[in-house]
Coordinates of C-alpha atoms in Angstrom, one line a residue:
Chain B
X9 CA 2.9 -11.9 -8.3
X10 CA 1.5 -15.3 -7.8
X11 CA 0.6 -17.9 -10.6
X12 CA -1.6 -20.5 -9.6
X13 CA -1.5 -24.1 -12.0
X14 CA -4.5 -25.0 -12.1
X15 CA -5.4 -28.4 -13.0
X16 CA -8.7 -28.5 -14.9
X17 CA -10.8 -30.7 -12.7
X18 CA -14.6 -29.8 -11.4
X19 CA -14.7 -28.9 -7.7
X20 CA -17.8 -31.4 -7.5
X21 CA -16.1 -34.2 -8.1
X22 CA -13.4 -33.8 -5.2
X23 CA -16.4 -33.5 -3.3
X24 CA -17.2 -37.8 -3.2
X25 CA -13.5 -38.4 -1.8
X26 CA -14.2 -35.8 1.1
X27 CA -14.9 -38.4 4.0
X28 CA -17.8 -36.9 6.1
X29 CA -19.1 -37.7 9.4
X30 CA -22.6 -36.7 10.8
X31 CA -20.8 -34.8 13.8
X32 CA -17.5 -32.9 11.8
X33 CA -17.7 -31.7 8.1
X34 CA -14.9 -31.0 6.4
X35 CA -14.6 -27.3 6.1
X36 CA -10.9 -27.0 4.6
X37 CA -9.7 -29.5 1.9
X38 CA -6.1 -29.6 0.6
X39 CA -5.1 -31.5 -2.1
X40 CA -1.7 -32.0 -3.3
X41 CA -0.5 -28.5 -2.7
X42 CA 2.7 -27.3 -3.8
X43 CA 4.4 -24.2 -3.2
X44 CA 7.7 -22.5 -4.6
X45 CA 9.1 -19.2 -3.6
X46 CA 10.8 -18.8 -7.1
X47 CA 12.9 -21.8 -7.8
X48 CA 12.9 -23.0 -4.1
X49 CA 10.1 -25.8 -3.1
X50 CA 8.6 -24.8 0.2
X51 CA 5.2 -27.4 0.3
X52 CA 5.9 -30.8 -1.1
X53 CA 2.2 -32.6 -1.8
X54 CA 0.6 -31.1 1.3
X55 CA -3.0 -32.7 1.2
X56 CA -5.2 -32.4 4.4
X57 CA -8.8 -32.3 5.5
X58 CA -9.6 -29.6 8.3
X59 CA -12.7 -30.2 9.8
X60 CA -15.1 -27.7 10.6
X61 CA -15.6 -25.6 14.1
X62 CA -12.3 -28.1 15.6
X63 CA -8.9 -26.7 16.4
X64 CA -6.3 -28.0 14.3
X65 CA -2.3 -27.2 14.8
X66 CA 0.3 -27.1 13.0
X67 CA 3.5 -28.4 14.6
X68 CA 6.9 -29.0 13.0
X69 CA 10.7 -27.5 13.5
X70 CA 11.6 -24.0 11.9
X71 CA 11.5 -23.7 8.5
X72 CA 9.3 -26.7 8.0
X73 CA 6.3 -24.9 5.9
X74 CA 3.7 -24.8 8.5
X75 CA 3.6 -21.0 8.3
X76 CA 4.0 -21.2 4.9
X77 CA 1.2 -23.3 4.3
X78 CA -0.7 -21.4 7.0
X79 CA -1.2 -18.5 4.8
X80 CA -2.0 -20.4 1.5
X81 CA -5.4 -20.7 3.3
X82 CA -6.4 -17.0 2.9
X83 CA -3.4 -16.3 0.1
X84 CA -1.3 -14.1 2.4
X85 CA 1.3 -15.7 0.2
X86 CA -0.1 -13.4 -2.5
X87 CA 1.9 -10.7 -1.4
X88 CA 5.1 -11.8 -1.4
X89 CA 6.7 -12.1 -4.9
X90 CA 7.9 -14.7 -6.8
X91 CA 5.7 -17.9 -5.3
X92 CA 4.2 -20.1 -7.3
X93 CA 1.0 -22.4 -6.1
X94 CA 0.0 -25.3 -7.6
X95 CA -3.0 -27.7 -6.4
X96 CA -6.0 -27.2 -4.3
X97 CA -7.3 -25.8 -1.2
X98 CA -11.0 -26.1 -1.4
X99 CA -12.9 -24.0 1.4
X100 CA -17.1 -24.2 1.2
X101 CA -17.2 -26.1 -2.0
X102 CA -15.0 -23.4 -3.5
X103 CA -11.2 -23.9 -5.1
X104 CA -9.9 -20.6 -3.5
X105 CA -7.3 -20.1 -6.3
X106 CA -9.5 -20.2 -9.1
X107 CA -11.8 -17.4 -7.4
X108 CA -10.9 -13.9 -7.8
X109 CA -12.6 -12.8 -4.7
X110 CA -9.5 -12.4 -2.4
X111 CA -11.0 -10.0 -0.7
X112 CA -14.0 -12.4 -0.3
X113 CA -12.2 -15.4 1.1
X114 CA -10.4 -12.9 4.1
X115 CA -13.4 -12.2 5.1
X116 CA -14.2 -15.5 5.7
X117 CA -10.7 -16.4 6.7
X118 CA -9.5 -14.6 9.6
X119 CA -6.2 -14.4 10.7
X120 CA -4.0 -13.5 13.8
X121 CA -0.6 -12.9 13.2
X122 CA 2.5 -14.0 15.5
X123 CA 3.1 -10.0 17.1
X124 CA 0.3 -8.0 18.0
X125 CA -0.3 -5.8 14.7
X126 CA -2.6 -3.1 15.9
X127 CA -2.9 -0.4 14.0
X128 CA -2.3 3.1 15.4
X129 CA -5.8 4.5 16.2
X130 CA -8.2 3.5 19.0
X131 CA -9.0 -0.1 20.2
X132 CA -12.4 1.0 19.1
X133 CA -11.2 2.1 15.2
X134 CA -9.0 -0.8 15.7
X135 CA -12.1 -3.2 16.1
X136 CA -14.2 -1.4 13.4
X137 CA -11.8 -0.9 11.0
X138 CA -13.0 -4.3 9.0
X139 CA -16.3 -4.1 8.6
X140 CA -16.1 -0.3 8.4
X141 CA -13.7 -1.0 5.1
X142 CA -16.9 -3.5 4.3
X143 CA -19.1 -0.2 3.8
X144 CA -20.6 -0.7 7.4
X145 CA -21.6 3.1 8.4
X146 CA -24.1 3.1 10.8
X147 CA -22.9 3.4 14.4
X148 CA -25.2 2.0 16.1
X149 CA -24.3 -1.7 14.1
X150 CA -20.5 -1.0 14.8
X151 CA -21.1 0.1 18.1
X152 CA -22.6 -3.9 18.6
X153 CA -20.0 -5.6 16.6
X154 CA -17.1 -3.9 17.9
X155 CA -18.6 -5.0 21.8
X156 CA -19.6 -8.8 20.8
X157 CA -16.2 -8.8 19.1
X158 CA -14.4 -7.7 22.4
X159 CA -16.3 -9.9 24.7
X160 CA -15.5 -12.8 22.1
X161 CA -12.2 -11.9 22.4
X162 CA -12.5 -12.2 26.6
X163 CA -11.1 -8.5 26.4
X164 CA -14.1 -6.0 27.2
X165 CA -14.2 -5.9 30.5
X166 CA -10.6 -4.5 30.3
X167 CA -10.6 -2.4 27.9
X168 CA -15.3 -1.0 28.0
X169 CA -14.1 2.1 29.3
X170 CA -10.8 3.0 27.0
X171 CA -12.2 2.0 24.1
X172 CA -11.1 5.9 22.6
X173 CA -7.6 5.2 23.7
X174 CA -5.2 4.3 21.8
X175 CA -4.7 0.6 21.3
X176 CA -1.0 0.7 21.3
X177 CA -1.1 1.4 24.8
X178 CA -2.3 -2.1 25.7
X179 CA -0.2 -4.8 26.7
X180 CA 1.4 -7.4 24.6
X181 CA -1.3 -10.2 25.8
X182 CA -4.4 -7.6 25.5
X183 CA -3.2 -6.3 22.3
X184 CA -3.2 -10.1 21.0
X185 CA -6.5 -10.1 22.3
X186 CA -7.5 -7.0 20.7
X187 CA -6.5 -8.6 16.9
X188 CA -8.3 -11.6 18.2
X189 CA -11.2 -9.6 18.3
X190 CA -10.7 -7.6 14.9
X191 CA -10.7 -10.6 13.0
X192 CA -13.8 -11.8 14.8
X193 CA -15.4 -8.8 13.8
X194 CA -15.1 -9.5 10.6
X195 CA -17.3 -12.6 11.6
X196 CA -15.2 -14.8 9.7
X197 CA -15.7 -18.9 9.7
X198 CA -12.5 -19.5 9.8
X199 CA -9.5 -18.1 11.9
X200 CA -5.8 -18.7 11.5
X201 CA -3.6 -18.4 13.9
X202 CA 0.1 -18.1 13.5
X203 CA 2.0 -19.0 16.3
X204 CA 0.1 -16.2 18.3
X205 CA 1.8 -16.5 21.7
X206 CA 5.5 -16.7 20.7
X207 CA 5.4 -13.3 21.6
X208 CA 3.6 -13.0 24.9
X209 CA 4.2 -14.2 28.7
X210 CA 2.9 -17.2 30.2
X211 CA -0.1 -15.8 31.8
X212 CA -0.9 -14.0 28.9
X213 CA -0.5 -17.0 26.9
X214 CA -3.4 -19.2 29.0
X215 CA -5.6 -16.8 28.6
X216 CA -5.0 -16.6 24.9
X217 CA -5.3 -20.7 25.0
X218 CA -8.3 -20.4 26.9
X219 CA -10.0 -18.4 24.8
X220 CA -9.0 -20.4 21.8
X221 CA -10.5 -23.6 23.4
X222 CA -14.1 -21.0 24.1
X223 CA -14.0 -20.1 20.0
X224 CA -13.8 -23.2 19.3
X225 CA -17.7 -23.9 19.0
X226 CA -18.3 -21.0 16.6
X227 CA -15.4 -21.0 14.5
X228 CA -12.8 -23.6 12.9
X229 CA -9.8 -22.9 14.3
X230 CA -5.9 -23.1 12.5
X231 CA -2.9 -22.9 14.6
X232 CA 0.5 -23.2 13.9
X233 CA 2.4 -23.6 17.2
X234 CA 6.5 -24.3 18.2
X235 CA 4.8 -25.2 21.4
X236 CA 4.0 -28.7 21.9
X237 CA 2.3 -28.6 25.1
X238 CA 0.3 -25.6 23.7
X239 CA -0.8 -28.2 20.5
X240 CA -1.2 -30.9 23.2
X241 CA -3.6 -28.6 25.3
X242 CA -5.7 -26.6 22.8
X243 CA -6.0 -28.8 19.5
X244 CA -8.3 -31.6 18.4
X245 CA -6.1 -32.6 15.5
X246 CA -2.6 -32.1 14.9
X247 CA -0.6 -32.2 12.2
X248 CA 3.0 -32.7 11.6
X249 CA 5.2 -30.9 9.2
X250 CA 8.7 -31.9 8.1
X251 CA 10.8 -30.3 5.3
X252 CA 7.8 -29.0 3.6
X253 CA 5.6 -32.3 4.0
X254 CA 2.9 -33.6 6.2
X255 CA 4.6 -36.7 7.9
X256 CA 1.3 -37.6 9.8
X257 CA -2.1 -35.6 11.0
X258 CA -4.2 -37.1 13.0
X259 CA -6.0 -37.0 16.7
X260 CA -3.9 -34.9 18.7
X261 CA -3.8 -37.4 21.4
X262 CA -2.7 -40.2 19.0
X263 CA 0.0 -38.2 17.9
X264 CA 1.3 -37.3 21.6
X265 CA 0.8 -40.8 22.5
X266 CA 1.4 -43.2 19.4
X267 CA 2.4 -41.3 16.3
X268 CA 2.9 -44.1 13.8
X269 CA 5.5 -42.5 12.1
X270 CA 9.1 -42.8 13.9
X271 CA 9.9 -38.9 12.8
X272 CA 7.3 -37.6 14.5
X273 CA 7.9 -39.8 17.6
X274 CA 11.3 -38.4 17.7
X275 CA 10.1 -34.7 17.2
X276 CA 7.0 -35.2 19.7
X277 CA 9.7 -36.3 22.6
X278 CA 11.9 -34.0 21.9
X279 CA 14.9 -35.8 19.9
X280 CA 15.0 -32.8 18.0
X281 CA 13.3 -29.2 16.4
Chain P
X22 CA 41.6 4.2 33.0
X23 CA 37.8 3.4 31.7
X24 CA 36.4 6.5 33.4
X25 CA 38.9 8.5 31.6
X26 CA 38.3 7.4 28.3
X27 CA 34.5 7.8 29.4
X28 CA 34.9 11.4 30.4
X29 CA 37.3 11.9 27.2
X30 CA 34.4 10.9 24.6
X31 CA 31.5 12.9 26.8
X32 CA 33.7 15.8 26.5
X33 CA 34.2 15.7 22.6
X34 CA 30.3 14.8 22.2
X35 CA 29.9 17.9 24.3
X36 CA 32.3 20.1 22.2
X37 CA 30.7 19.3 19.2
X38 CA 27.2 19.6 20.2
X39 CA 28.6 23.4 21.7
X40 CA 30.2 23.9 18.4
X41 CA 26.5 23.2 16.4
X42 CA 24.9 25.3 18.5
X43 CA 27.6 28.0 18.6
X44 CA 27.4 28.2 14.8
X45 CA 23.8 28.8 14.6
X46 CA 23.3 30.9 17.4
X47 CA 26.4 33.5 16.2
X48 CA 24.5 33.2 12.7
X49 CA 20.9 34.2 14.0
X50 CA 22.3 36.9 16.6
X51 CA 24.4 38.0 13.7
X52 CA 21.6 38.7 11.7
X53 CA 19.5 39.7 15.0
X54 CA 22.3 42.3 16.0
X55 CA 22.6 43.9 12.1
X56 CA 19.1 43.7 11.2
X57 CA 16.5 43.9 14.0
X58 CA 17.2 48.0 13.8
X59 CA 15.0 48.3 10.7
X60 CA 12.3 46.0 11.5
X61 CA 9.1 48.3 12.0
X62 CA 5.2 47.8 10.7
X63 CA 5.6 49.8 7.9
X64 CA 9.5 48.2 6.9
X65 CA 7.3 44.7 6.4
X66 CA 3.5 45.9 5.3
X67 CA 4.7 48.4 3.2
X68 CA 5.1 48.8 -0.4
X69 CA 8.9 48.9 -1.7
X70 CA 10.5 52.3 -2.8
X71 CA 13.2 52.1 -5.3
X72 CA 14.5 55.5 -3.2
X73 CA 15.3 53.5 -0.1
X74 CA 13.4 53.4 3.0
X75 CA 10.5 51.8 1.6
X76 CA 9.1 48.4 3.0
X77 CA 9.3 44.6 1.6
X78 CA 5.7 43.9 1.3
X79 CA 6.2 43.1 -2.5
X80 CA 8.6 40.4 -1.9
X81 CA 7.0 38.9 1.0
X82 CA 3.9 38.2 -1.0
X83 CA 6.1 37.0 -3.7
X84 CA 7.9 34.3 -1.4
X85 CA 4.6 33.0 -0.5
X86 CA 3.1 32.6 -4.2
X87 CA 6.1 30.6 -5.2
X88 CA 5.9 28.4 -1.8
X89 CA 2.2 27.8 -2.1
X90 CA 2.6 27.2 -5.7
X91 CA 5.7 24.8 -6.1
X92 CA 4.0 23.0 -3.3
X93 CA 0.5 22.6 -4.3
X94 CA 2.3 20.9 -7.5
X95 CA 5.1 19.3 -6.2
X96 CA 2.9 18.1 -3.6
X97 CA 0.7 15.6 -4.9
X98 CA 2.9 14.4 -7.5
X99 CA 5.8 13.5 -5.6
X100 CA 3.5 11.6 -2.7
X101 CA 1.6 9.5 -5.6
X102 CA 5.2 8.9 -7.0
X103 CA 6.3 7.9 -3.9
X104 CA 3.6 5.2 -3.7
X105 CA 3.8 3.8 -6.7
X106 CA 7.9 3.3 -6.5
X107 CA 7.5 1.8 -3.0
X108 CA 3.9 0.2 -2.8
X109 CA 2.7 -0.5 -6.6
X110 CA 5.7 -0.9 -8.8
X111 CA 7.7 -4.2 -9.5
X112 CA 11.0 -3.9 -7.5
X113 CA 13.3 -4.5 -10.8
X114 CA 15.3 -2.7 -12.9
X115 CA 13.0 0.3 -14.0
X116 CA 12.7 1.0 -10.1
X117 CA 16.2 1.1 -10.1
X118 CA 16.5 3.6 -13.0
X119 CA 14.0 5.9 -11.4
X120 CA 15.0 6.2 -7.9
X121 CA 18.9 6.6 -9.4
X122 CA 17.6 9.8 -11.3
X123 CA 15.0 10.8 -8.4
X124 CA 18.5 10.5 -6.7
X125 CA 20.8 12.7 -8.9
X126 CA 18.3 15.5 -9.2
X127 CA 18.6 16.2 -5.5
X128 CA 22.4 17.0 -6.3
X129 CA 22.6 18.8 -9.7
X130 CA 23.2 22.6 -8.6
X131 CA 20.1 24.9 -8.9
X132 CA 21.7 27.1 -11.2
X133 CA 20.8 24.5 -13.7
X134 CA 17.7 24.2 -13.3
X135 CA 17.4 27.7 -13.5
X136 CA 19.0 28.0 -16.3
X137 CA 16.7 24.8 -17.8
X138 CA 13.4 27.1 -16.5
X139 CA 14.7 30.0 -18.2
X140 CA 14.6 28.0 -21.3
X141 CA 11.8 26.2 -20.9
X142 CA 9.1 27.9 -18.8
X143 CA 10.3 31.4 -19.6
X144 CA 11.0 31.0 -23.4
X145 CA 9.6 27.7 -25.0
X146 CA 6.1 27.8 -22.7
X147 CA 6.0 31.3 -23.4
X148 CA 5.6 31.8 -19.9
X149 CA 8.0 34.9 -20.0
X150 CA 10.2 35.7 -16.9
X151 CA 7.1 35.4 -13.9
X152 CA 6.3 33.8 -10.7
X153 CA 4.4 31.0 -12.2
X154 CA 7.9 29.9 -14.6
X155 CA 9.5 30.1 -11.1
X156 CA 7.5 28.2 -9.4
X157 CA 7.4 25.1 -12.0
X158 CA 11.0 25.6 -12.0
X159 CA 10.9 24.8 -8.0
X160 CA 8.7 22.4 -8.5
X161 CA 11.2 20.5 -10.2
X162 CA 13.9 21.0 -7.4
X163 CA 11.7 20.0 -4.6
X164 CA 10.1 17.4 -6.1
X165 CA 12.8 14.5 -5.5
X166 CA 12.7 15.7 -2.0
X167 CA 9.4 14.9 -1.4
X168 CA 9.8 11.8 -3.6
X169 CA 12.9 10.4 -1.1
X170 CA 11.0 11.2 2.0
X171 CA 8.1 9.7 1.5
X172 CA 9.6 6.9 0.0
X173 CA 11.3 6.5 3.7
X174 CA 8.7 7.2 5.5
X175 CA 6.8 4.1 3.5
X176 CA 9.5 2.4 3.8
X177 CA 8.8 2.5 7.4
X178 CA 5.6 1.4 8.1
X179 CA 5.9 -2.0 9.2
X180 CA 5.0 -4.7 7.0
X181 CA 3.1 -6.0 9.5
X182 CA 0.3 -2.9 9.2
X183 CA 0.0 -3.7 5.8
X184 CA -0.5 -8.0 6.2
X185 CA -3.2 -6.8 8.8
X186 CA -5.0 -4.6 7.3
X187 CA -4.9 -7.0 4.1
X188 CA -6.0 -9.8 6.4
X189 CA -8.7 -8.1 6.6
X190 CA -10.1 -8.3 3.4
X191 CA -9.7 -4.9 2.5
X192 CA -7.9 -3.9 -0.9
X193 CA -4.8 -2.4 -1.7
X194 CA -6.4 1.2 -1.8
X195 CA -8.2 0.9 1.2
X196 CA -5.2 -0.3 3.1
X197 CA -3.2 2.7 1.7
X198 CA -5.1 5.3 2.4
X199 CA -6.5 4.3 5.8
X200 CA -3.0 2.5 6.9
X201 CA -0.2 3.3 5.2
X202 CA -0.1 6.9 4.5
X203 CA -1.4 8.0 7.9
X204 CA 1.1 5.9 9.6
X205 CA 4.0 7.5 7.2
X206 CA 2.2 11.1 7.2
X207 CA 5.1 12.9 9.9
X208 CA 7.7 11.2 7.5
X209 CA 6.3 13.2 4.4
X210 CA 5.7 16.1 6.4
X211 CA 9.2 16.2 7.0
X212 CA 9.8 15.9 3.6
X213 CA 7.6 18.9 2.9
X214 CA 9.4 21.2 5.5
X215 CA 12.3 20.5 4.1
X216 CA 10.9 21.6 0.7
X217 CA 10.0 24.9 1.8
X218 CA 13.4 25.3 3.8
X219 CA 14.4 24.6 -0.5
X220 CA 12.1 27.3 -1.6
X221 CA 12.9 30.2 0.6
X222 CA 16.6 29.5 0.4
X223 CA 16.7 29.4 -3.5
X224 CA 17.9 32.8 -5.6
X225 CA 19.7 31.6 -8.1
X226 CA 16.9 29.7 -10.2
X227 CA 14.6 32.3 -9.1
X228 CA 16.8 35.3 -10.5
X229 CA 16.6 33.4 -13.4
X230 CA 12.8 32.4 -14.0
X231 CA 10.9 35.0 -12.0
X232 CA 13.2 37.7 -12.7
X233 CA 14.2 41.0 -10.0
X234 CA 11.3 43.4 -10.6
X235 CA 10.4 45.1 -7.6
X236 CA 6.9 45.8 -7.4
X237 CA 3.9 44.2 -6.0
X238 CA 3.0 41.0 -8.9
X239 CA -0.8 41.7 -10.1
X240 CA -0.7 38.0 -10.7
X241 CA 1.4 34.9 -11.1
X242 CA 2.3 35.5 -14.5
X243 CA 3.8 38.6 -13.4
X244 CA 7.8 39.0 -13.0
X245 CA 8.7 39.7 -9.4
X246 CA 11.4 39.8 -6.4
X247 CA 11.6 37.1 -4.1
X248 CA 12.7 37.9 -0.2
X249 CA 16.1 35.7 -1.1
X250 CA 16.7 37.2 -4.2
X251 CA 15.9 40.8 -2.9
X252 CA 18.5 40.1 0.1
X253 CA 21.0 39.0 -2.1
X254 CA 20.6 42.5 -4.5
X255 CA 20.8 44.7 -1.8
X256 CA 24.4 43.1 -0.3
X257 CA 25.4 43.1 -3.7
X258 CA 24.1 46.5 -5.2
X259 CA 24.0 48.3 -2.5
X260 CA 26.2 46.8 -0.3
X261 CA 23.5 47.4 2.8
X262 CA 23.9 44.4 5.1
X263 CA 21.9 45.9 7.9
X264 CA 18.8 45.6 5.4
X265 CA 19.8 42.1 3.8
X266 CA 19.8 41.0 7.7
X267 CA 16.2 43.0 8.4
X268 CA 15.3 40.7 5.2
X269 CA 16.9 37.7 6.6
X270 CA 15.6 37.6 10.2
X271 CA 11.8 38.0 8.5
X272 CA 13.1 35.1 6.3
X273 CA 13.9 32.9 9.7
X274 CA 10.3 34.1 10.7
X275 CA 8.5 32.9 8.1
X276 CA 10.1 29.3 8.0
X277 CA 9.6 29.4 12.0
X278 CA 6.1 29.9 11.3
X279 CA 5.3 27.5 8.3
X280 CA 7.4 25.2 10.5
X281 CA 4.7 25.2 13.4
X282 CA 2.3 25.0 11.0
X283 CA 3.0 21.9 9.5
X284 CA 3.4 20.1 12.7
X285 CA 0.5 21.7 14.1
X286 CA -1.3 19.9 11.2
X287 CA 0.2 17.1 11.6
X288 CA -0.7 16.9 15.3
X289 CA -4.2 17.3 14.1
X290 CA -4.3 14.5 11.1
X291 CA -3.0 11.8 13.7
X292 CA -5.5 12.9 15.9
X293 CA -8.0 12.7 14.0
X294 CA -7.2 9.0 13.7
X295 CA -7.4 8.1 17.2

């Protein structure tokens, strides 16, 4: 089980230090977060502003906390035993570790995982398994959500007349789709992504980038991503993680071009990761 | 040189595959050969007669009652077990405990337990020697069977169902029930097949707790004859192997068919989820 140290400040407060700009609010604010799988530090001081409906990825070599903190942002870390939280992550106005709604907050934070995780049953049940689990019953409703979902996704016309099939007989790239378009279904604000093409061919990967760069004006996109070129093409922001700390997030451009920090130069070109 | 040593191992893999099948097919034709002459209507629907020459009935019915029985307990118990070791409980020390005794059961001999059901059940309960003190006591001997297999087949859903489903914001039960156990249903089926394989092939806890009368039970609290136990009487009281192999092949026939059955179901529950 998780513990979460909680430091006893008012949510309100944070608010006033939150830089805003008419165009981009900040939808995602992280403030000296630290993270420990039992004695082992994983996040060292991670504090960050994600910005709402912009894509934002998460670059950095193996083992350097981006998945990690990835799934502080709807507590997948929850599950696994032993990890300890401390600090904020404040999504809506709303420290996500002092709620008890976990429930709540995956519903509003989606996420894709890095393999295709259908589950055994139809690509239909597949679609409508969240908000059927939400208490949704009528068919009609589901019938919509589970088509806006697909065509969200950029996968209905592929899959409008198989929808009783079973999902696992997609392939890899319109299986990643399909989860794309279950955790749309939900109708989430926020999606996470982690490193959702690792597992999939090139073709199958632009489309996947494509479509990330079309959800990009509904929802606020998270990606963590071993690709640079893939950060470079599909993210607004980019931010770099080293040994459990941010080392610099900024405009993706600045950071392909002139990241001020010499590690991330080095990592950016290739030096090493 | 390669393609000998090639041909060397697909011949022993061969020979022992022909050796399993040997075995089992000289057993069944065996029993086939020695007992198919006094299978007839009346030799399975019709009522036993101490004089010889009467029919089984009695025992069949028996040998269903304590299947259906054992199993509707063992059943539910060893499947909510099974998820709480492997989805709900804290992998410590307790855990440990538990599946090291879940894992000893499976090997005492069934003699004990008989002898533990004729104690308990049959005297302390007050249950007295009957197919209900039999069927607790089989309970007891299939239920770390069903315990193990489901635990493996839990163990085998991916993690990966589970983060998804989760993802989702669903809750732990949700994802259980909807997820989880219909993913790892085949794996506790198999479990359950092998239970009744258990049942039907147990006499000596049987003799014990249900006792060897040979009449048609008016209920479960009645003393009765099991098939296994009635085979084993008759080789040894009367020495008649053509009937203990009459009693054996309806025996194969009844796990053939509760076999089918299960997977039949099975088909049907993963249908149902597509």
């Amino acid at each position: 089980m998780y513990t979460t140290i909680l430091e006893p400040k008012m949510v309100k407060d944070e608010k006033s230090t939150v830089t805003e700009t008419p165009e981009t609010k900040t939808k995602i604010h992280v403030e000296n977060l630290n993270l420990f799988y039992g004695e082992k530090q994983a996040l060292f001081d991670v504090s960050i502003d994600i910005k709402e409906k912009e894509v934002t990825a998460l670059i950095g070599p193996s083992g350097c906390g981006k998945s990690t903190f990835l799934r502080t942002l709807n507590r997948m870390n929850d599950l696994i035993e032993g990890v300890k939280i401390s600090g904020k992550i404040i999504i809506d106005d709303e420290n996500i570790y002092e709620s008890n709604d976990v429930i709540k907050l995956r519903t509003k934070v989606g996420m894709v995982f890095q393999k295709p995780n259908l589950f055994p049953m139809s690509i239909y049940d597949n679609v409508a398994y969240g908000p059927r689990m939400q208490g949704i019953k009528n068919k009609a409703i589901l019938n919509e959500i589970v088509e806006n979902s697909l065509r969200g996704a950029a996968i209905w016309d592929e899959v409008q007349d198989r929808l009783k099939s079973s999902a696992l007989g997609l392939s890899g790239g319109q299986q990643q789709r399909v989860c794309i378009a279950r955790a749309i279904a939900m109708k989430p604000d926020v999606i996470l992504m982690d490193e959702p093409t690792s597992a999939l061919d090139p073709i199958s990967t632009l489309k996947i980038e494509e479509l990330i760069a079309a959800m990009k004006k509904d929802y606020t996109i998270v990606i963590v991503t071993h690709n640079m070129q893939q950060a470079a093409r599909v993210s607004d922001k980019t931010a770099f993680f080293l040994n459990g700390e941010i080392i610099e997030f900024d405009e993706t451009s600045k950071i392909f071009s002139m990241p001020s920090d010499q590690r991330t130069e080095d990592y950016v070109t290739g030096r090493f990761g | 040189m390669r393609k000998l040593k090639d041909l060397i191992l697909l011949g022993l893999l061969w020979f022992a595959a022909f050796l399993t099948v040997a075995v089992l097919v000289t057993i069944v034709g065996f029993i086939f050969y020695k007992g198919i002459g006094l299978i007839s209507f009346d030799f399975i629907f019709g009522d036993y007669s101490p004089s010889g020459g009467g029919g089984i009935w009695p025992m069949v019915v028996t040998t269903i009652y304590t299947i259906v029985i054992s199993l509707l307990i063992a059943t539910p118990i060893g499947i909510l077990a099974a998820v709480y070791l492997q989805e709900y409980a804290k992998q410590g020390r307790m855990v440990r405990i538990i599946r090291f005794a879940t894992e000893s059961l499976t090997g005492i001999p069934s003699i004990i337990y008989g002898l533990f059901g004729a104690v308990f059940f049959v005297t302390t309960l007050k249950l007295g020697m009957s197919i209900i003190a039999a069927s607790l006591t089989l309970t007891i001997i299939i239920l770390p069977v069903i315990i193990r297999t489901t635990e493996e087949s839990l163990k085998t859903v991916p993690q990966s169902y589970r983060e998804g489903s989760l993802a989702l914001g669903t809750t732990k039960l949700q994802t259980l029930y909807k997820v989880i156990l219909p993913s790892a249903m085949p794996g506790i089926l198999s479990g359950i097949i092998l239970s009744m394989g258990r049942i039907i092939g147990e006499s000596a806890a049987i003799f014990l707790t249900a006792g060897t009368v040979a009449a048609m039970p008016e209920s479960i609290f009645s003393s009765a004859r099991t098939l296994t136990v009635h085979s084993y009487l008759v080789t040894q009281e009367a020495g008649d192997i053509e009937l203990a192999a009459a009693i054996g092949i309806i025996l194969i026939a009844i796990i053939l068919i509760l076999n089918f059955s299960a997977t039949w179901i099975s088909k049907k529950l993963n249908k149902a989820d597509y």
